[in-house]
Short mmCIF file of C-alpha atoms in Angstrom, two decimals:
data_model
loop_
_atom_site.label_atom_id
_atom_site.label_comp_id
_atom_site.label_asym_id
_atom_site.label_seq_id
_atom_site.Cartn_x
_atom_site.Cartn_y
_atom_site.Cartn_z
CA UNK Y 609 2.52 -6.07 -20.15
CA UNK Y 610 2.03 -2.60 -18.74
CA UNK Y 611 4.83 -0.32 -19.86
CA UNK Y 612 6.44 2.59 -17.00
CA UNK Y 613 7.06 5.87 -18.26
CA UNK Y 614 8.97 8.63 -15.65
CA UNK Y 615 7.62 11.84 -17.44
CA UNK Y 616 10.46 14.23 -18.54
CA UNK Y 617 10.04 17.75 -20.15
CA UNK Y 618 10.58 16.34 -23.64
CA UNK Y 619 8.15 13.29 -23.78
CA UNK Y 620 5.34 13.31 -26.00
CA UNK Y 621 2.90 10.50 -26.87
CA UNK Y 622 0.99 10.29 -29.86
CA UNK Y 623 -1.45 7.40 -29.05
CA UNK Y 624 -5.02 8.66 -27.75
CA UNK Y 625 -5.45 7.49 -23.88
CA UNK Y 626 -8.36 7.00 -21.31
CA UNK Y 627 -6.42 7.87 -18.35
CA UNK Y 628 -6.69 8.45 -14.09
CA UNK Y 629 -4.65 10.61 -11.60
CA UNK Y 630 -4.06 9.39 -7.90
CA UNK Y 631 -1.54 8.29 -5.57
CA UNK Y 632 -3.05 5.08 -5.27
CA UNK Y 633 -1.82 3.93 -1.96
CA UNK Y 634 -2.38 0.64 -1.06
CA UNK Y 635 -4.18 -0.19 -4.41
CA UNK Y 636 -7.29 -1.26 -3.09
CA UNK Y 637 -10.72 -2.46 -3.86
CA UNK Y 638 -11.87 0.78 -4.72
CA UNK Y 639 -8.31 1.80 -7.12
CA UNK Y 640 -9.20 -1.78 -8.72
CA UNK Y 641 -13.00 -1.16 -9.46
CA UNK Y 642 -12.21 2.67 -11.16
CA UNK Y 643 -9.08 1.17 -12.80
CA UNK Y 644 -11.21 -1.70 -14.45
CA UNK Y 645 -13.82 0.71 -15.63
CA UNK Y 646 -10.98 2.13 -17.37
CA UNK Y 647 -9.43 -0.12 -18.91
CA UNK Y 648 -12.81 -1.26 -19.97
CA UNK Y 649 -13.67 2.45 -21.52
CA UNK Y 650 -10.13 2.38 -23.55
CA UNK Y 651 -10.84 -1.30 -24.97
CA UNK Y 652 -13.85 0.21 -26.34
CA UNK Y 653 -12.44 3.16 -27.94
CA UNK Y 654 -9.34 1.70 -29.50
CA UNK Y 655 -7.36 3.82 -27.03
CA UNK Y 656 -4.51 2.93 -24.73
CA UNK Y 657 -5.55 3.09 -20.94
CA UNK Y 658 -2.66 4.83 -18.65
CA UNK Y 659 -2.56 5.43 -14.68
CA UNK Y 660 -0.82 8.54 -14.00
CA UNK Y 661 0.38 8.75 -10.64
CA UNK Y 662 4.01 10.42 -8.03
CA UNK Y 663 6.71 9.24 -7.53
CA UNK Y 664 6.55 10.53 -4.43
CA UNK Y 665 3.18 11.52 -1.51
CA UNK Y 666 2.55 15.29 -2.83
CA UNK Y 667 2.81 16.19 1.07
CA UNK Y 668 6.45 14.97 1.16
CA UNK Y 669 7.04 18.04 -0.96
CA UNK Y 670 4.47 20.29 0.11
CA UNK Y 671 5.49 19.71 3.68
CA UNK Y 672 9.03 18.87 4.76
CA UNK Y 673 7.87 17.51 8.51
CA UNK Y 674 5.54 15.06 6.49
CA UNK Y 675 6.35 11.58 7.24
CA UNK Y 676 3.68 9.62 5.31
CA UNK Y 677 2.33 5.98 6.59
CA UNK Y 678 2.06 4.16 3.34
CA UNK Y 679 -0.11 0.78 2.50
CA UNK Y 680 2.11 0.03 -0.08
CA UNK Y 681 5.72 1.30 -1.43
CA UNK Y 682 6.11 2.66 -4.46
CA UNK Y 683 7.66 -0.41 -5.91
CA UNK Y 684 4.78 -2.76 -4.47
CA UNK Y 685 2.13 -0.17 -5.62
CA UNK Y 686 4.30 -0.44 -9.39
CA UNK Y 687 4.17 -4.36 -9.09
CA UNK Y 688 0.17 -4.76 -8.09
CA UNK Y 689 -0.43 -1.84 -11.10
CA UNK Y 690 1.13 -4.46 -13.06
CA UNK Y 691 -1.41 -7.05 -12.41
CA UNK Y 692 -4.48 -4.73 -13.33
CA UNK Y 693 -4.36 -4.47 -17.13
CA UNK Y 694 -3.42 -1.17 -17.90
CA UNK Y 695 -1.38 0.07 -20.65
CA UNK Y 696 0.69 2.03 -18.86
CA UNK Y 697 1.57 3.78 -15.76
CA UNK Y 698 2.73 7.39 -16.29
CA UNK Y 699 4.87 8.40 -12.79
CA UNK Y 700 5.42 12.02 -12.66
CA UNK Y 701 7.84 13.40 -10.54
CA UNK Y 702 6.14 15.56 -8.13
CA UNK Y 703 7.80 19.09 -7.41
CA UNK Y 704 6.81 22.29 -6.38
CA UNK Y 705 6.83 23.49 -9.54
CA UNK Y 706 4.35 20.94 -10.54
CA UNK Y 707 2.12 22.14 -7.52
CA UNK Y 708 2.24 25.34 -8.53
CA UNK Y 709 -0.03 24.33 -11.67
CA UNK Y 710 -3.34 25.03 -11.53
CA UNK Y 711 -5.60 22.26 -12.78
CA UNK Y 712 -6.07 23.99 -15.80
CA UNK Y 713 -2.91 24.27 -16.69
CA UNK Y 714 -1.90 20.65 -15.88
CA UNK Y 715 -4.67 19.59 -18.02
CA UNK Y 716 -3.52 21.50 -20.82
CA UNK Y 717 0.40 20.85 -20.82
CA UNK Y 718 0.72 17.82 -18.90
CA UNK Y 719 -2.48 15.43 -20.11
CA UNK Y 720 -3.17 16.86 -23.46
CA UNK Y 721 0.12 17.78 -24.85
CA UNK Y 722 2.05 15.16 -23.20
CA UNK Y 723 0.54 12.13 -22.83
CA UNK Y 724 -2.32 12.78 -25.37
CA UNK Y 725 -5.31 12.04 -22.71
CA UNK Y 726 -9.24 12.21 -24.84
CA UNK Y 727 -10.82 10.67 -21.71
CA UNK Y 728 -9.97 11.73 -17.96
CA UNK Y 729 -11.32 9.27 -15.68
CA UNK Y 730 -11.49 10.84 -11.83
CA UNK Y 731 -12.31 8.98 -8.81
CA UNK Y 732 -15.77 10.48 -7.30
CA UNK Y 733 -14.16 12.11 -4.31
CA UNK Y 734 -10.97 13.01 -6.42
CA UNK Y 735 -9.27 16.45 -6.51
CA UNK Y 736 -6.11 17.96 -8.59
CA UNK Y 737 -4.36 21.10 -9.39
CA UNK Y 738 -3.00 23.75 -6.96
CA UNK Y 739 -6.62 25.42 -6.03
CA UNK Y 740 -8.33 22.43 -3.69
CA UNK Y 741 -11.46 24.36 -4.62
CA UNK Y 742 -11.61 23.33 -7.90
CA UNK Y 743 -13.98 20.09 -8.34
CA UNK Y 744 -15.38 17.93 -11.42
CA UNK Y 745 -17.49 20.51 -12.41
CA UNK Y 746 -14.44 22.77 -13.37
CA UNK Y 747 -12.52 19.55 -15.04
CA UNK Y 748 -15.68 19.45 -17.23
CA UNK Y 749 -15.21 22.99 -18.25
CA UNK Y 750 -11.34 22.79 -18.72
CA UNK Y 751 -11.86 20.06 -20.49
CA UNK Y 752 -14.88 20.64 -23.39
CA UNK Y 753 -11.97 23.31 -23.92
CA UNK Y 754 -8.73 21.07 -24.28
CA UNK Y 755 -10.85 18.55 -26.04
CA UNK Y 756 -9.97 16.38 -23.10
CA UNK Y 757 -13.67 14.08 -21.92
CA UNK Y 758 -14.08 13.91 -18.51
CA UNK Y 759 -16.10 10.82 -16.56
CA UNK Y 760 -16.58 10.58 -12.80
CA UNK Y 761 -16.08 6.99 -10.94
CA UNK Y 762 -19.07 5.85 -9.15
CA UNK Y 763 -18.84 5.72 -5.13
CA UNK Y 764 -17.45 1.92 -4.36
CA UNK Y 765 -18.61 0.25 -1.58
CA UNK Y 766 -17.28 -3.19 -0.09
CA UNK Y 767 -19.37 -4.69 2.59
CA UNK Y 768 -21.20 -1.55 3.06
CA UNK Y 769 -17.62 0.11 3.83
CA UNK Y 770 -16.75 3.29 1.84
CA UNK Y 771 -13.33 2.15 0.80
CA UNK Y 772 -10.41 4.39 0.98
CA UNK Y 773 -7.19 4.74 1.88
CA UNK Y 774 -7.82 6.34 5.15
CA UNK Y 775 -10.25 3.60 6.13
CA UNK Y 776 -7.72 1.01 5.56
CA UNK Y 777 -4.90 2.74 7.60
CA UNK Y 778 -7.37 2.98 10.62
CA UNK Y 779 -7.92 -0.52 10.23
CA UNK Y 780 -4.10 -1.55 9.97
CA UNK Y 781 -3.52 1.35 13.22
CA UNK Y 782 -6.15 -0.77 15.16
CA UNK Y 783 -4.85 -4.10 14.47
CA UNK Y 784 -7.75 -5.47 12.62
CA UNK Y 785 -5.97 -6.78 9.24
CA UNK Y 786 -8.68 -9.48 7.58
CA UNK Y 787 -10.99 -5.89 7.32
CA UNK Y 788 -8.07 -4.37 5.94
CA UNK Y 789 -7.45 -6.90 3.68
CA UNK Y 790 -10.84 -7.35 2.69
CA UNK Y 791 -10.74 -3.64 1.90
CA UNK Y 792 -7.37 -3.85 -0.12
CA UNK Y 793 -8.46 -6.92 -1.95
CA UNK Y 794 -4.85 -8.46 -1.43
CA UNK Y 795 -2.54 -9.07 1.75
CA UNK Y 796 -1.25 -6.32 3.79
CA UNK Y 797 3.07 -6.96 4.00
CA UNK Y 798 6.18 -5.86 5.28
CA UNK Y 799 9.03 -6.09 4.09
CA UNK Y 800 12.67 -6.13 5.64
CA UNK Y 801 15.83 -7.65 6.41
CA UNK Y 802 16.73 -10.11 9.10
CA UNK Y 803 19.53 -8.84 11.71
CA UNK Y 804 21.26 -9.71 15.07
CA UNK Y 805 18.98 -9.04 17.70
CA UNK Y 806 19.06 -10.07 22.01
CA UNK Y 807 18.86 -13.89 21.14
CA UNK Y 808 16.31 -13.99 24.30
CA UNK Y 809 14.12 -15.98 22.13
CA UNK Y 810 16.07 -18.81 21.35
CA UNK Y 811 16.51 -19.32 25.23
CA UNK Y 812 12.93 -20.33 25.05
CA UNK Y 813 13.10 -22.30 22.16
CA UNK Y 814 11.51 -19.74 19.96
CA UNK Y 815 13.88 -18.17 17.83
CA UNK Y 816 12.73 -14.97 16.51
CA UNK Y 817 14.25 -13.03 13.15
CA UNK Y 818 14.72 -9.20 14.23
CA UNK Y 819 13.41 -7.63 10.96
CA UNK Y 820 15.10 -3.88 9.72
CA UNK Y 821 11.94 -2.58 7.95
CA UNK Y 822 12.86 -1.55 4.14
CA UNK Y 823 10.73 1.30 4.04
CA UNK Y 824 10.46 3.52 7.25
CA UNK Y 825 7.61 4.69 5.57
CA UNK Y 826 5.38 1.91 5.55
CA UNK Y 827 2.57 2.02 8.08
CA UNK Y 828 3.25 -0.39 11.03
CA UNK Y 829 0.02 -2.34 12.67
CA UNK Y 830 -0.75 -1.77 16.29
CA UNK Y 831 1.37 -3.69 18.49
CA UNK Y 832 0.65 -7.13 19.20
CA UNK Y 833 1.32 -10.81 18.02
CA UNK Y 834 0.04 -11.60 14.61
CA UNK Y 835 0.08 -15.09 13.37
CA UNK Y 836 1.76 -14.14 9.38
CA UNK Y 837 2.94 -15.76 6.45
CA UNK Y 838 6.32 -15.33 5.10
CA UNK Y 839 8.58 -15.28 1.77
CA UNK Y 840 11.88 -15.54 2.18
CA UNK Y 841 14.14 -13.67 -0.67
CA UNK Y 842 10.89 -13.27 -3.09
CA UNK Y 843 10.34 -17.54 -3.06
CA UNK Y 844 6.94 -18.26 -3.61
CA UNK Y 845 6.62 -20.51 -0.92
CA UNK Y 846 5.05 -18.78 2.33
CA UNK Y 847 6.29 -20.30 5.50
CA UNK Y 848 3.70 -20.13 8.73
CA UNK Y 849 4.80 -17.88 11.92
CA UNK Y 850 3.62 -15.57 14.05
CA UNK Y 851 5.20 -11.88 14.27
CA UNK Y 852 5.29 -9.63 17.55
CA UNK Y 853 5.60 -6.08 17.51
CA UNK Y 854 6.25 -3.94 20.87
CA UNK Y 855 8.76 -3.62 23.36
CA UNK Y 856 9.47 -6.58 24.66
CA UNK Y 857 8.40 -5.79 28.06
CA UNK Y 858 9.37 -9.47 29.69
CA UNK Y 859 12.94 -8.84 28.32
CA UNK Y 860 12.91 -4.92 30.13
CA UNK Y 861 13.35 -4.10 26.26
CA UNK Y 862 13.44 -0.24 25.72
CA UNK Y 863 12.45 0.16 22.11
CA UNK Y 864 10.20 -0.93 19.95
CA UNK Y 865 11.23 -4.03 17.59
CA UNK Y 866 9.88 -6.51 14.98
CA UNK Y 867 10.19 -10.04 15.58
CA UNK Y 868 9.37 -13.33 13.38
CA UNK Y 869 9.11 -17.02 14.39
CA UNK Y 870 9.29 -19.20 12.02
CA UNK Y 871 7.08 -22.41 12.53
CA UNK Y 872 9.02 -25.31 10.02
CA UNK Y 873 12.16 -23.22 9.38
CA UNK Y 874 15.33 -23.53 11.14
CA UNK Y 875 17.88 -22.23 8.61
CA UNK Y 876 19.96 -19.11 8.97
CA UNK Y 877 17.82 -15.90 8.30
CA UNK Y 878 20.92 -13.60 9.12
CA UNK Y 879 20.98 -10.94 5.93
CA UNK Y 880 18.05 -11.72 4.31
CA UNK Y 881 14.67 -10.17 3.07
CA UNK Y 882 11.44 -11.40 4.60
CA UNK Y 883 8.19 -10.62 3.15
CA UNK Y 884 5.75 -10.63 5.83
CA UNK Y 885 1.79 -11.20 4.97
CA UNK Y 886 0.35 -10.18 8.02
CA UNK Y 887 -3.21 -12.37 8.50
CA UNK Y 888 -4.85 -11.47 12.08
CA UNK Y 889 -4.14 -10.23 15.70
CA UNK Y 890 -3.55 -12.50 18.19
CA UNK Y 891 -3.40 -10.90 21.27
CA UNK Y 892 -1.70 -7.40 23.07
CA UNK Y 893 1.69 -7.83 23.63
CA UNK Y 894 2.12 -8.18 27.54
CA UNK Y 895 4.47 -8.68 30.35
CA UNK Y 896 5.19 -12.03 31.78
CA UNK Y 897 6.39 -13.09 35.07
CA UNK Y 898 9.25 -14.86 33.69
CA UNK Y 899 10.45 -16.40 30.39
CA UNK Y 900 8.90 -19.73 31.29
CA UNK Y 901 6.12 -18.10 31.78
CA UNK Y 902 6.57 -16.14 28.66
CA UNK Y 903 7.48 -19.43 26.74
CA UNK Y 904 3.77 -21.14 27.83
CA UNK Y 905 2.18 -18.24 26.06
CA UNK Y 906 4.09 -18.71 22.77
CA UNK Y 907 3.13 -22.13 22.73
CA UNK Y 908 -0.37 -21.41 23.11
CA UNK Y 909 -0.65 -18.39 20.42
CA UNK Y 910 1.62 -21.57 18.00
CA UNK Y 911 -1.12 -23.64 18.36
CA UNK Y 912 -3.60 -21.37 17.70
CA UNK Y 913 -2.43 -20.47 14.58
CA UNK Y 914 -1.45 -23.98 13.18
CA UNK Y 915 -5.71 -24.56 14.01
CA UNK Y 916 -6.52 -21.54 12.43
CA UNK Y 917 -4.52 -22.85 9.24
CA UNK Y 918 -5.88 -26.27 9.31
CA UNK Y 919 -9.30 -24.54 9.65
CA UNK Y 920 -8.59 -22.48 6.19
CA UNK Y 921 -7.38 -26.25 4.65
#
């Protein structure tokens, strides 16, 4: 089970490590082929294997207008860490003091006399340290002085795709989620809780959950209808829908909400958290000529998602 440490001034481990840096967002493909080489390493040595990311995006500190489109939440980025098979996941609480220190010096106080590090794995395209000049070459140096090894990752590629971070939020920005998730390796979600909304939906006889997103940060798709899978309070079972996001131009709507339809559910949502799997793009969202209208469409993306899912059966 991997163990969570939040680094404080006064912690000090005393068990040798093969350990990473990164923010990790999304915890992707690419995260999951460098943390496996890892983990690998640290079974050979007899060492423990640690992930050392932020509790916090650096930029939120570095830059106080900042507002960061995340793949995954901290806590979901915690829970798929957890699924890996490393030892432990080191969060440090990013500060400016802490970007104040050169790479040098984090290597020295931080991964040697903290959290004991022998091997520093980096990601091939990976940079730390206050000085964004600085590249493996000078974590090579630093380290044959701290007594610190360091490795660089390979370059991962996926379908002939790079994979990174950035690729996957252009992806998710452009409405094409099964490339993002064959990038991330896992589903892309949201996650929020269900409250009042117009009701202009269950006119039609589709009843729609408004969702409250949990994280503002979290990176929203393009807008659009999406057919989804949901989890209601955490359950494992995953209920088939389809999700719009946009105005609501039929309805005159003036800002942008999130709505779910359930297919087989009828209970009371009101108050409670949805976990949304978001699986493809259906269409734009688009203005209809009336609700009727409106109501003929739904029926028509329905169907094409309940063929799609007998399809995948």
């Amino acid at each position: 089970m991997m163990k969570t440490i939040f680094l404080n001034d006064g912690y000090r481990d005393t068990t040798p490590s093969v350990a990473t840096i990164g923010f990790f967002d999304g915890l992707h493909r690419g995260h999951r082929f460098l943390i496996g080489q890892l983990v690998e390493i640290a079974m050979q040595r007899g060492w423990s294997s640690k992930i050392i990311t932020f509790d916090k995006h650096p930029r939120q500190v570095l830059r106080k207008d900042f507002q960061p489109q995340l793949l995954t939440t901290f806590e979901e980025k915690l829970s798929l860490l957890s699924e890996t098979g490393i030892d432990c996941c080191v969060v440090l609480p990013f500060s400016l003091q802490m970007a104040a220190l050169s790479a040098y010096d984090f290597m020295k106080t931080i991964l040697r006399e903290q959290l004991n590090v022998r091997l520093l794995y980096v990601g091939y395209d990976h940079r730390f340290g206050n000085s964004r000049t600085e590249g493996y070459e000078d974590y090579v140096r630093y380290g044959q002085e701290l007594g610190i090894e360091v490795v660089q990752s390979e370059v991962y590629s996926w379908d002939n795709i790079n994979i990174s971070s950035s690729v996957i939020r252009r992806y998710i920005q452009k409405g094409d989620i099964p490339q993002a998730e064959n990038c991330l390796g896992h589903p892309y979600t949201l996650t929020g809780t269900v409250v009042p909304g117009e009701q202009e939906g269950r006119k039609i006889g589709f009843p729609t959950a408004n969702i409250q997103l949990a994280h503002a940060e979290k990176l929203l798709p393009a807008g659009g209808v999406y057919a989804v899978q949901v989890s209601v309070d955490g359950d494992s079972t995953l209920h088939p829908g389809m999700m719009n996001i946009g105005m609501r131009p039929t309805f005159h709507g003036d800002h942008q909400t999130i709505e779910v339809h359930l297919f087989h559910l009828s209970e009371d949502l009101y108050g409670r958290q949805l976990t949304i799997a978001v699986k493809n793009r259906l269409r734009d969202e688009q203005r209809f000529s009336s609700p009727e209208a409106l109501r003929l469409q739904l029926e028509n993306d329905e169907q094409q998602i309940l063929q799609q899912i007998k399809g995948e059966g």
